[in-house]
Amino acid sequence: MLCEFEKLIYPPSIATVDDSGYMIALYHPCETIKDSTGNLITQVKAVGYCLPVSSSLRYDMRGHWSKNSKFGLQFEVESYNEVIVPTKEGIIAYLSSGQIKGIGSKIAEKIYEVFGQQSLEVLDKEPEKLLAIPGISEIKLKKICDSYLVNRGARDVVAFLSPHGITPNRAVRLYKEYGDKTMDIVKKHPYQLCDMAGIGFKTADHIALSMGFDHLSTERVDEGILYTLSEAEGKGHLCQEKHEFVKNCLKTLDTPALTADMVANRAARLVFSGQLVSYQGKVYRAKTAYVEEQLAYAIHQQMKHWKMHNYGDLDAAIDAEEQKLKMKFAPEQREAVKIALTQGLCIITGGPGTGKTLIQRAILDIYQKSNPKNEICCCAPTGRAARRMEQATGVVASTVHKALGLMADEDGDYDAPDALTADLIVVDEVSMLDIYLAEYLFKAAKYGAQMVLIGDADQLPSVGPGAVLSEMIASGCIPVVRLDKVFRQNAGSRIAANAKLIRHGNVGLEYGSDFRFINSPRLADSAELIVDLYLQETEKYGVDNVALLTPYRQKTETGVNALNERLREKVNPPDAQKAEVVFGNRKFRCGDKVMQIKNHDDVNNGDIGYIRKIIRTGDETTVHVDFGDGRVKEYDSSELEMLNLGYASTIHKSQGSEYQSVIINLQCAHSIMLTRPLVYTAITRGKERVAIVGEKKALCISIRKTDTEKRGTCLAKRLQELT
């Protein structure tokens, strides 16, 4: 059917198309079309995904008619092609139609001036030649190429996958990887999609089963087995016990005819083929097992090859440091400094107020005085933690990612890290290191370097898989200094005192002006209280120095998403002078505090920034985010999925940060999430004030419930085998 675009019905504008790309539009037929009764059809209501909306082009649409009981006759679009008249006017009309992001009428005319009738061929085969056109940068060229793919080769892929919940961006990336073979792979081997981040087994399985694939096919069962372990990694586990693993596989595949023996046999074949690894009665994905094994080996080598430095009279050096700092080290603090300076690798662990920061400073001061020519690397998993480290010690610090030169691709994966040349490596907030980042760090460290790892073993484990800090401590192979005595309490802090009580499972907390509990059993009331309290605290301390923490992102009125919307309207209300951009069901406004939720380039998951500019050029929108340390990043509309509002945060996302004031919501509605490490981590983010809003029962549940499920990992056992 040949037709022209008339009007967009859903959504109201092209800017508000959601992630699925689903659209409804009206078209005018350019040929005679009659309905079943012989009446002439003068207007076509089309439904589909990523429909064309340029009024300057004609489209050859393919699909089928359907009759909806509510909306009447409509045309379900399966695919379409632009009909381009091979004239100057036709080519320019196509290029400037708005279908290709980055090309407006002026750029289109310039392209035709240079390439003439070959303009479309250049786009197809040699798009890099467009860099010769004034106004086309490498960034703009990427947008042009991606958009052109959607409108040419990738269009059928986008249309086929969109009903299954795969965004156009991911479909285009799939087309980039497989080219013209993509549709063949999607239809004949859909489980290959599992290899692509962001698609996964469940989506691939939905596609496959909708096309009639057998529930018991080896391809489906094998991918389901591998997915079971991938899903476990998303919950922090590197491996699963064999019986539990088989049980979880059966749950994943949800096929009555599939038995435990059948799963075990397929898993055995995957072990034989090298896709799975069995170790100590546990089952791993091969990649994960290799990383854990390599980390254990790197830790062992680090301890084996370090070189002892001469500090002279170390006790005298510590005495001199006491005079400089005008304080007296406790015996365990003094021991921590000694061990750090006389061991190739050591761990210093303790809660808030136990003096970890002072110990860091002493270690660095003494080392620098004794080894003035040696290189030092100070780093932490988050930007906030790194800045806090630098301010406390006076030594330049960075994120672990920056120290290692890690740059994430579109899937959040990293290339190999840069080698670390430092002679002393001090890492803070080590509890946040997952197995992958820890392996990068230890493999990058040079033989002979000293490493000092500092962290709080009672905090939540890393967001990523593994339990690196607790496993290193549990191995018994690495010197560990535990700091238990709270010194900050002497200054009247109830935060440090209560943190210690929580660690020991004691619900008898101390309350006062710096540690409050506000009883509010109803979620709606709590949301109102939290907003009011947040405004009071930010007025006193500033937005950057106040954290609002809650266990859940969604689900309730006090979830992160709901609170972020409420707070943004109070802290950064709409204004005619403030530009806005809508992405799906989310809105971003100039001045908004935002959080990066995905590793990309040199911006890491959890980084906080502010929207400084929203720039519209034609159909394109660019959002400029300032992350406060010289990093100003540009996001086009398709990249806004990497941002969330950042006024409120989950407790997990707050790890590695400290704030003057912390507000925490704890409700019985969150009970499935509540554990001792969770509430401990939340309150230890506060330096001056902590306020808990919610139910006392929820607080007691948290304190009494240790982390119910130990993470599946064998790092401690691997370390023990090597020593």
XYZ file of C-alpha atoms in Angstrom:
723
model
C 0.000 0.000 0.000
C 1.457 3.333 -1.134
C 0.575 6.222 1.201
C 1.564 9.563 2.726
C 1.690 10.519 6.415
C -1.093 12.792 7.724
C -1.277 12.814 11.542
C 0.140 11.136 14.633
C -2.594 9.850 16.971
C -0.530 8.060 19.638
C 1.563 9.274 21.304
C 0.685 12.980 21.027
C 4.150 13.827 19.654
C 7.184 12.008 18.299
C 9.174 13.206 21.337
C 6.959 11.188 23.682
C 7.255 7.805 21.949
C 8.006 5.252 24.661
C 10.772 2.616 24.692
C 8.651 0.105 22.793
C 8.230 2.436 19.812
C 4.491 1.625 19.547
C 2.556 4.206 17.479
C -0.826 4.895 15.880
C -1.009 7.247 12.892
C -3.256 8.337 10.040
C -2.124 8.044 6.392
C -3.574 9.129 3.038
C -3.544 6.358 0.376
C -1.788 7.280 -2.873
C -3.597 4.515 -4.724
C -7.160 3.292 -4.916
C -8.096 1.108 -1.937
C -11.549 -0.259 -1.183
C -12.952 -2.030 1.858
C -14.790 -5.382 1.811
C -18.062 -3.657 0.856
C -16.505 -1.821 -2.074
C -16.369 1.606 -0.434
C -13.348 3.806 -1.180
C -10.876 4.161 1.706
C -9.613 7.747 1.853
C -7.853 7.546 5.224
C -5.884 4.665 6.775
C -5.407 4.246 10.503
C -2.115 2.373 10.893
C -0.770 0.711 14.056
C 2.732 -0.622 14.581
C 6.202 0.078 15.868
C 8.440 2.980 14.816
C 6.020 4.152 12.107
C 7.216 6.779 9.594
C 5.998 10.309 10.277
C 7.535 12.502 7.584
C 5.062 14.393 5.404
C 7.659 14.908 2.649
C 7.928 11.225 1.663
C 5.773 8.401 0.404
C 5.799 4.961 2.007
C 5.173 1.489 0.655
C 3.588 -0.201 3.677
C 3.189 -3.952 4.087
C 1.047 -5.697 6.664
C -2.582 -6.749 7.106
C -5.994 -5.286 7.837
C -7.771 -6.028 11.111
C -11.080 -5.061 12.680
C -10.922 -3.834 16.270
C -14.202 -3.956 18.215
C -13.464 -0.585 19.807
C -11.389 1.266 17.204
C -12.741 -0.201 13.958
C -10.777 -0.950 10.786
C -7.004 -0.516 11.043
C -3.880 -1.541 9.163
C -1.253 -3.439 11.201
C 2.110 -2.453 9.729
C 4.729 -5.197 9.552
C 7.308 -3.337 7.434
C 7.641 -0.387 5.102
C 9.985 1.266 2.611
C 10.430 4.916 1.726
C 9.687 5.665 -1.886
C 12.455 8.052 -2.871
C 12.287 9.880 -6.160
C 15.898 9.830 -7.546
C 15.942 13.564 -8.238
C 17.680 16.376 -6.399
C 14.403 17.379 -4.756
C 13.521 13.784 -3.861
C 16.889 12.971 -2.307
C 16.989 16.225 -0.325
C 13.389 15.632 0.792
C 14.330 12.178 2.073
C 17.521 13.332 3.829
C 15.752 16.258 5.531
C 12.530 14.404 6.290
C 13.350 14.042 9.983
C 13.719 10.294 9.630
C 17.488 10.591 9.904
C 18.540 12.291 13.137
C 21.312 14.835 12.669
C 20.338 15.873 9.139
C 18.151 18.933 8.667
C 17.352 20.804 5.457
C 20.635 22.782 5.362
C 22.840 19.722 5.993
C 20.818 17.749 3.416
C 21.458 20.420 0.771
C 25.181 20.432 1.604
C 25.320 16.629 1.266
C 23.660 16.784 -2.148
C 25.979 19.604 -3.247
C 29.000 17.374 -2.524
C 27.728 13.904 -3.490
C 24.800 14.570 -5.821
C 22.968 11.431 -7.024
C 25.415 9.271 -5.013
C 24.291 10.789 -1.679
C 22.262 7.748 -0.611
C 24.981 5.360 -1.792
C 27.484 7.247 0.390
C 25.141 6.856 3.361
C 24.861 3.140 2.630
C 28.491 2.234 1.963
C 30.874 5.050 2.953
C 29.202 7.212 5.632
C 32.601 8.379 6.954
C 32.808 10.620 3.830
C 30.112 12.790 5.415
C 32.776 14.150 7.795
C 33.825 16.367 4.902
C 30.500 18.218 5.209
C 30.731 21.343 7.434
C 28.614 20.853 10.544
C 28.992 17.048 10.709
C 31.236 15.988 13.585
C 32.117 12.421 14.553
C 29.433 12.500 17.272
C 26.815 13.731 14.795
C 27.941 11.141 12.231
C 27.296 8.349 14.749
C 23.753 9.661 15.293
C 23.223 9.866 11.550
C 24.480 6.308 10.964
C 22.433 4.835 13.805
C 19.304 6.612 12.641
C 19.881 5.631 9.023
C 20.221 1.998 10.025
C 16.794 2.179 11.636
C 15.350 3.606 8.474
C 17.027 1.194 6.080
C 18.564 -2.190 6.882
C 17.541 -2.436 10.543
C 13.954 -1.353 10.099
C 12.491 -4.856 9.714
C 14.474 -6.010 12.738
C 13.152 -3.088 14.794
C 9.580 -3.780 13.710
C 9.857 -7.523 14.449
C 11.460 -7.174 17.873
C 9.579 -4.145 19.247
C 6.418 -6.126 20.169
C 8.677 -8.320 22.310
C 9.904 -5.402 24.403
C 13.253 -4.862 22.656
C 13.933 -1.165 22.185
C 14.827 0.219 18.748
C 18.310 1.109 20.033
C 19.023 -2.496 21.006
C 17.565 -3.772 17.738
C 19.887 -1.456 15.800
C 22.883 -2.657 17.810
C 21.858 -6.207 17.003
C 21.747 -5.314 13.313
C 25.197 -3.715 13.577
C 26.559 -6.973 14.950
C 24.911 -9.428 12.550
C 24.098 -7.271 9.493
C 21.876 -8.796 6.829
C 21.839 -12.124 8.705
C 19.980 -10.573 11.636
C 16.421 -11.487 10.632
C 17.494 -15.022 9.801
C 19.113 -15.384 13.239
C 16.141 -13.837 15.026
C 13.673 -16.205 13.356
C 15.726 -19.419 13.213
C 18.096 -19.092 16.191
C 16.453 -16.628 18.610
C 18.381 -17.953 21.616
C 21.514 -16.394 20.130
C 20.010 -13.099 21.309
C 20.908 -14.162 24.856
C 24.513 -13.227 24.091
C 23.507 -9.583 23.849
C 23.288 -7.589 27.054
C 19.861 -6.163 27.722
C 17.935 -8.862 25.902
C 18.412 -12.019 27.951
C 16.842 -15.429 28.038
C 13.275 -14.474 28.954
C 12.868 -12.164 25.960
C 14.564 -14.603 23.572
C 12.416 -17.406 24.985
C 9.243 -15.396 24.451
C 10.212 -14.801 20.818
C 11.140 -18.448 20.257
C 8.009 -19.917 21.830
C 5.770 -17.459 19.952
C 7.260 -18.925 16.748
C 6.582 -22.520 17.822
C 9.951 -23.629 19.216
C 9.872 -26.873 21.233
C 9.921 -26.346 25.032
C 12.356 -29.268 25.325
C 14.746 -28.249 22.540
C 18.385 -28.540 23.583
C 18.962 -24.937 22.499
C 16.233 -23.714 24.869
C 17.257 -25.924 27.797
C 20.956 -25.018 27.476
C 20.257 -21.286 27.355
C 17.853 -21.618 30.295
C 20.583 -23.338 32.315
C 23.100 -20.602 31.526
C 20.511 -17.909 32.240
C 19.828 -19.381 35.688
C 23.425 -18.665 36.668
C 23.376 -15.220 35.034
C 20.268 -14.370 37.034
C 21.991 -15.592 40.207
C 24.930 -13.288 39.435
C 22.461 -10.404 39.307
C 21.651 -11.259 42.934
C 25.318 -11.378 43.932
C 26.057 -15.103 43.532
C 28.999 -16.368 41.502
C 27.908 -19.992 41.802
C 25.167 -22.242 43.104
C 25.181 -25.547 44.989
C 24.381 -28.333 42.500
C 21.015 -29.414 43.942
C 19.835 -25.803 44.304
C 21.091 -25.054 40.801
C 19.033 -27.859 39.199
C 15.963 -26.767 41.178
C 16.375 -23.161 39.949
C 16.859 -24.324 36.343
C 13.543 -26.181 36.479
C 11.894 -23.040 37.811
C 13.436 -20.914 35.029
C 12.374 -23.251 32.224
C 8.919 -23.937 33.739
C 8.222 -27.021 31.599
C 6.367 -29.930 33.307
C 7.882 -32.511 30.952
C 11.426 -31.422 31.921
C 12.903 -33.465 34.777
C 15.799 -32.870 37.177
C 17.752 -35.709 35.539
C 17.313 -34.117 32.103
C 18.630 -30.769 33.415
C 21.560 -32.480 35.163
C 22.469 -34.334 31.938
C 22.397 -31.137 29.861
C 24.434 -29.322 32.532
C 27.013 -32.134 32.437
C 27.308 -31.659 28.672
C 27.808 -27.918 29.181
C 30.580 -28.690 31.675
C 32.161 -31.001 29.071
C 31.941 -28.290 26.397
C 33.518 -25.724 28.737
C 30.490 -23.445 29.177
C 29.988 -24.447 32.820
C 32.505 -25.245 35.554
C 32.013 -27.513 38.571
C 34.111 -26.732 41.666
C 33.728 -27.814 45.296
C 30.169 -29.014 44.686
C 29.218 -25.659 43.119
C 28.300 -24.757 39.530
C 29.659 -21.643 37.776
C 29.474 -20.063 34.361
C 32.926 -20.601 32.847
C 33.639 -16.860 32.636
C 32.771 -16.281 36.290
C 34.773 -19.252 37.542
C 37.792 -18.043 35.582
C 37.573 -14.525 37.074
C 37.325 -15.869 40.632
C 40.253 -18.227 40.034
C 42.345 -15.444 38.507
C 41.584 -13.096 41.405
C 42.683 -15.696 43.956
C 45.905 -16.263 42.014
C 46.586 -12.502 41.676
C 46.061 -11.989 45.434
C 48.417 -14.877 46.186
C 51.076 -13.505 43.816
C 50.775 -10.048 45.338
C 51.516 -11.417 48.790
C 54.324 -13.589 47.488
C 56.273 -10.944 45.564
C 56.055 -7.777 47.667
C 59.286 -6.020 48.735
C 59.865 -4.866 52.308
C 60.670 -1.187 52.764
C 62.955 0.192 55.457
C 61.168 2.579 57.812
C 63.863 2.730 60.466
C 62.267 3.024 63.902
C 58.599 2.579 63.004
C 57.394 3.269 66.559
C 59.222 6.602 66.491
C 57.649 7.413 63.125
C 54.167 6.717 64.535
C 54.979 8.862 67.605
C 55.939 11.722 65.277
C 52.667 11.283 63.412
C 50.748 11.518 66.693
C 52.450 14.845 67.427
C 51.621 16.099 63.936
C 47.960 15.082 64.216
C 47.770 16.174 67.880
C 46.198 12.924 69.005
C 47.056 9.544 70.506
C 46.561 6.305 68.588
C 44.792 3.478 70.401
C 46.754 0.174 70.490
C 44.669 -1.377 67.682
C 45.062 1.749 65.536
C 48.814 1.710 66.077
C 48.866 -1.971 65.143
C 46.922 -1.209 61.941
C 49.545 1.349 60.834
C 52.387 -1.092 61.542
C 50.815 -4.005 59.691
C 49.920 -1.841 56.702
C 53.524 -0.672 56.345
C 55.194 -4.045 56.950
C 52.997 -6.376 54.884
C 52.593 -6.737 51.147
C 48.833 -6.935 51.520
C 46.616 -6.226 54.500
C 43.000 -5.438 55.349
C 41.860 -2.807 57.855
C 38.177 -3.117 58.721
C 35.974 -1.224 61.146
C 32.778 0.779 61.474
C 32.271 4.554 61.627
C 34.156 6.402 64.316
C 36.871 3.750 64.703
C 39.604 5.902 63.140
C 40.036 4.378 59.663
C 40.554 7.810 58.108
C 43.261 8.806 60.618
C 45.010 5.496 60.030
C 44.961 6.108 56.264
C 46.560 9.492 56.763
C 49.260 8.118 59.068
C 50.112 5.279 56.667
C 50.477 7.682 53.741
C 52.480 10.289 55.705
C 54.997 7.741 57.036
C 55.325 5.974 53.673
C 55.944 9.230 51.797
C 58.592 10.364 54.281
C 60.437 7.034 54.044
C 59.966 6.543 50.283
C 59.781 10.045 48.744
C 60.460 8.816 45.200
C 57.897 6.018 45.231
C 54.560 6.327 43.454
C 51.315 6.135 45.444
C 47.835 5.304 44.136
C 44.831 6.130 46.339
C 41.441 5.062 45.014
C 37.883 4.108 45.934
C 34.965 2.573 44.008
C 32.928 5.815 43.837
C 33.727 9.426 43.048
C 32.338 10.647 46.371
C 34.442 8.165 48.350
C 37.546 9.126 46.348
C 36.992 12.853 47.006
C 36.467 12.160 50.710
C 39.695 10.135 50.757
C 41.616 12.951 49.079
C 40.267 15.608 51.448
C 41.104 13.509 54.513
C 44.645 12.496 53.517
C 45.870 15.317 51.299
C 46.919 12.736 48.688
C 45.360 12.783 45.213
C 42.712 10.057 44.916
C 40.515 8.802 42.088
C 37.918 6.163 41.403
C 39.209 2.646 40.871
C 37.836 2.834 37.332
C 39.830 5.990 36.559
C 43.008 4.605 38.149
C 42.717 1.559 35.884
C 41.678 3.521 32.793
C 38.434 1.564 32.513
C 35.997 2.847 29.893
C 32.638 1.117 29.558
C 31.015 0.347 26.210
C 27.294 0.514 25.421
C 26.670 -2.726 27.358
C 28.602 -1.524 30.395
C 31.505 -3.905 29.682
C 35.147 -2.850 30.056
C 38.273 -3.394 28.029
C 41.448 -4.614 29.742
C 42.686 -2.218 32.457
C 45.835 -0.132 32.333
C 48.774 -1.441 34.373
C 49.271 0.244 37.757
C 52.843 1.441 38.259
C 52.318 2.562 41.863
C 54.514 1.164 44.645
C 51.788 1.633 47.272
C 48.089 1.153 46.495
C 45.543 2.211 49.121
C 41.913 1.314 48.407
C 39.027 2.612 50.524
C 35.444 1.252 50.694
C 36.628 -2.194 49.630
C 33.276 -3.777 50.544
C 31.955 -2.235 47.307
C 34.389 -4.137 45.058
C 32.667 -6.887 43.090
C 34.580 -9.871 41.745
C 35.206 -8.290 38.335
C 36.508 -4.929 39.550
C 38.647 -6.650 42.200
C 40.202 -8.907 39.562
C 40.987 -5.912 37.349
C 42.621 -4.154 40.309
C 44.812 -7.010 41.490
C 45.899 -8.044 38.002
C 46.805 -4.435 37.188
C 48.991 -4.008 40.310
C 52.671 -4.589 39.677
C 54.594 -7.301 41.475
C 56.318 -5.888 44.525
C 53.710 -3.217 45.241
C 52.143 -2.936 48.676
C 48.370 -2.923 48.919
C 46.311 -1.635 51.832
C 42.588 -2.437 51.678
C 40.264 -0.454 53.953
C 36.571 -1.067 54.427
C 33.681 -1.949 56.668
C 32.946 -5.664 56.525
C 29.514 -5.142 58.128
C 28.186 -3.024 55.273
C 26.151 -4.382 52.404
C 28.185 -6.450 49.960
C 28.888 -5.082 46.494
C 26.054 -4.427 44.046
C 27.867 -6.664 41.558
C 28.482 -10.380 42.204
C 30.819 -11.735 44.849
C 31.712 -10.945 48.450
C 35.350 -10.000 47.963
C 36.095 -8.306 51.291
C 34.347 -10.842 53.518
C 35.855 -13.783 51.591
C 39.379 -12.356 51.816
C 38.913 -11.957 55.569
C 37.340 -15.432 55.941
C 40.239 -17.088 54.094
C 42.613 -16.432 56.996
C 45.405 -15.941 54.438
C 45.631 -12.148 54.614
C 46.659 -10.053 57.649
C 43.534 -8.347 59.037
C 43.203 -5.603 61.652
C 39.705 -5.218 63.120
C 38.861 -1.849 64.638
C 35.977 -2.104 67.073
C 36.376 0.736 69.552
C 34.344 3.831 68.666
C 36.203 7.078 69.295
C 33.778 9.474 67.618
C 31.331 8.665 70.403
C 33.392 10.750 72.790
C 32.367 13.788 70.840
C 28.704 12.926 71.495
C 27.828 11.124 68.229
C 24.975 8.673 68.579
C 25.446 7.567 64.942
C 28.673 5.677 65.612
C 27.350 4.316 68.926
C 24.157 3.032 67.288
C 26.098 1.559 64.370
C 28.010 -0.581 66.857
C 24.779 -1.639 68.574
C 23.243 -2.621 65.233
C 26.325 -4.663 64.307
C 25.756 -6.765 67.432
C 22.011 -7.124 66.830
C 20.998 -4.774 69.656
C 17.690 -2.940 69.063
C 18.119 -0.653 72.113
C 19.352 2.356 70.138
C 20.069 5.791 71.597
C 17.947 8.702 70.354
C 18.517 12.437 70.448
C 18.998 15.482 68.211
C 21.573 13.728 65.992
C 19.743 10.382 65.750
C 15.940 10.585 65.500
C 13.096 8.166 64.905
C 9.830 9.596 63.533
C 6.946 7.145 63.825
C 4.821 7.040 60.681
C 3.152 3.696 59.868
C 1.198 4.907 56.789
C 3.152 5.120 53.526
C 1.325 8.184 52.217
C 1.922 10.079 55.471
C 5.569 9.001 55.465
C 6.041 10.365 51.961
C 4.729 13.770 53.057
C 6.882 13.771 56.211
C 9.979 12.784 54.245
C 9.520 15.588 51.733
C 9.079 18.185 54.496
C 12.087 16.859 56.397
C 14.210 16.818 53.231
C 13.414 20.469 52.539
C 14.342 21.412 56.119
C 17.649 19.543 55.970
C 18.629 20.819 52.513
C 17.940 24.377 53.638
C 20.423 23.826 56.469
C 23.085 21.705 54.706
C 22.473 22.108 50.943
C 21.173 19.542 48.429
C 24.593 17.921 47.957
C 24.967 17.221 51.677
C 21.625 15.525 52.343
C 20.714 11.972 51.354
C 17.241 10.469 51.221
C 17.533 6.674 51.323
C 14.939 3.948 50.961
C 15.151 0.174 50.276
C 12.879 0.087 47.222
C 13.086 1.798 43.831
C 9.464 1.178 42.864
C 6.348 -0.348 44.416
C 5.410 2.208 47.096
C 4.827 5.918 47.722
C 8.161 5.910 49.544
C 10.041 4.141 46.742
C 12.883 6.035 45.084
C 10.988 6.799 41.864
C 7.923 8.263 43.590
C 9.991 10.302 46.057
C 12.213 11.655 43.277
C 9.193 13.026 41.418
C 7.814 14.657 44.583
C 11.139 16.180 45.574
C 12.005 17.487 42.116
C 8.797 19.508 42.011
C 9.743 21.094 45.337
C 13.499 21.555 44.875
C 13.516 22.338 41.154
C 9.962 23.451 40.226
C 8.932 24.109 36.615
C 9.756 27.476 35.150
C 9.336 29.005 31.720
C 13.112 29.544 31.643
C 13.895 25.859 32.400
C 13.947 23.573 29.391
C 12.494 20.074 29.778
C 12.753 16.782 27.898
C 10.450 13.767 28.157
C 11.854 10.249 27.880
C 9.192 7.525 28.048
C 7.314 8.151 31.286
C 10.134 10.242 32.755
C 10.761 13.956 32.602
C 14.091 15.728 32.999
C 14.366 19.456 33.692
C 17.281 21.851 33.519
C 18.751 22.068 37.042
C 17.701 18.524 38.005
C 19.951 16.417 40.202
C 20.471 13.116 38.331
C 22.171 9.769 38.884
C 23.959 7.665 36.281
C 22.537 4.123 36.456
C 24.837 2.420 33.976
C 28.604 2.343 33.434
C 29.406 4.184 30.215
C 32.686 5.729 29.063
C 34.215 7.286 32.195
C 30.912 7.811 34.021
C 30.101 5.066 36.498
C 26.906 3.603 37.833
C 25.906 5.711 40.868
C 27.689 8.957 39.859
C 25.683 12.101 40.732
C 25.467 15.168 38.486
C 23.272 18.130 37.541
C 21.571 18.951 34.253
C 23.099 22.259 33.165
C 21.706 22.569 29.631
C 18.995 21.051 27.457
C 19.551 22.020 23.835
C 17.083 21.388 20.995
C 18.217 21.511 17.387
C 15.410 20.551 15.032
C 14.183 17.121 16.147
C 17.303 16.495 18.233
C 17.631 17.089 21.949
C 20.936 17.058 23.826
C 21.156 17.011 27.623
C 24.380 18.272 29.247
C 25.148 16.811 32.689
C 27.885 18.193 34.952
C 29.331 15.537 37.310
C 31.309 18.133 39.290
C 34.887 16.969 38.683
C 35.484 18.270 35.200
C 33.287 15.621 33.556
C 30.493 17.224 31.516
C 28.687 14.596 29.471
C 26.250 14.999 26.589
C 23.261 12.663 26.250
C 20.998 12.487 23.238
C 17.390 11.342 23.615
C 18.247 7.670 23.135
C 20.850 7.792 25.934
C 18.562 9.216 28.621
C 17.824 5.636 29.709
C 21.161 5.868 31.537
C 19.876 8.603 33.873
C 17.474 8.728 36.811
C 16.531 11.612 39.048
C 18.983 11.710 41.966
C 17.232 13.445 44.874
C 16.422 10.098 46.494
C 18.432 6.901 46.231
C 18.285 3.254 47.190
C 20.450 2.321 50.157
C 22.528 0.096 47.880
C 23.343 3.050 45.603
C 24.478 5.155 48.578
C 27.438 2.923 49.404
C 30.735 4.740 49.410
C 29.110 8.106 50.116
C 28.849 10.229 53.262
C 26.461 13.106 53.938
C 26.000 15.656 56.694
C 22.399 14.553 57.083
C 20.697 11.286 56.125
C 16.949 10.578 56.021
C 15.962 6.889 55.907
C 12.549 5.383 55.272
C 11.844 1.954 56.818
C 8.382 0.431 56.525
C 7.044 -3.073 57.090
C 5.959 -2.911 53.434
C 9.709 -3.164 52.664
C 10.166 -6.221 54.937
C 11.486 -8.520 52.206
C 14.421 -6.139 51.731
C 15.171 -5.395 55.371
C 18.404 -6.838 56.799
C 20.993 -5.761 59.347
C 23.641 -4.884 56.696
C 21.036 -2.736 54.913
C 20.091 -0.557 57.898
C 23.721 -0.481 59.090
C 24.863 0.789 55.692
C 22.100 3.409 55.644
C 22.808 4.986 59.031
C 26.592 4.957 58.550
C 26.191 7.308 55.570
C 25.386 10.089 58.070
C 28.118 12.290 59.573
C 26.087 14.701 61.724
C 22.413 13.706 61.684
C 20.313 10.644 60.937
C 16.514 10.629 60.874
C 14.543 7.394 60.399
C 10.941 7.794 59.244
C 8.636 4.781 59.386
C 7.783 1.905 61.716
C 9.768 0.810 64.789
C 8.817 -2.757 63.933
C 10.535 -2.410 60.544
C 13.691 -1.106 62.238
C 13.676 -4.033 64.685
C 13.131 -6.528 61.849
C 16.156 -5.070 60.057
C 18.461 -5.237 63.081
C 17.468 -8.789 64.021
C 17.665 -10.223 60.516
C 21.207 -10.920 59.335
C 21.718 -11.278 55.606
C 19.589 -14.373 55.124
C 21.402 -15.741 52.084
C 25.179 -16.090 52.026
C 26.520 -15.228 48.599
C 27.603 -18.116 46.443
C 31.370 -17.796 46.096
C 34.450 -19.940 46.747
C 37.105 -17.201 46.785
C 38.127 -18.016 50.378
C 38.578 -21.709 49.513
C 40.617 -20.884 46.418
C 42.915 -18.623 48.471
C 43.380 -21.348 51.081
C 44.314 -23.880 48.377
C 47.088 -21.573 47.130
C 48.718 -21.040 50.541
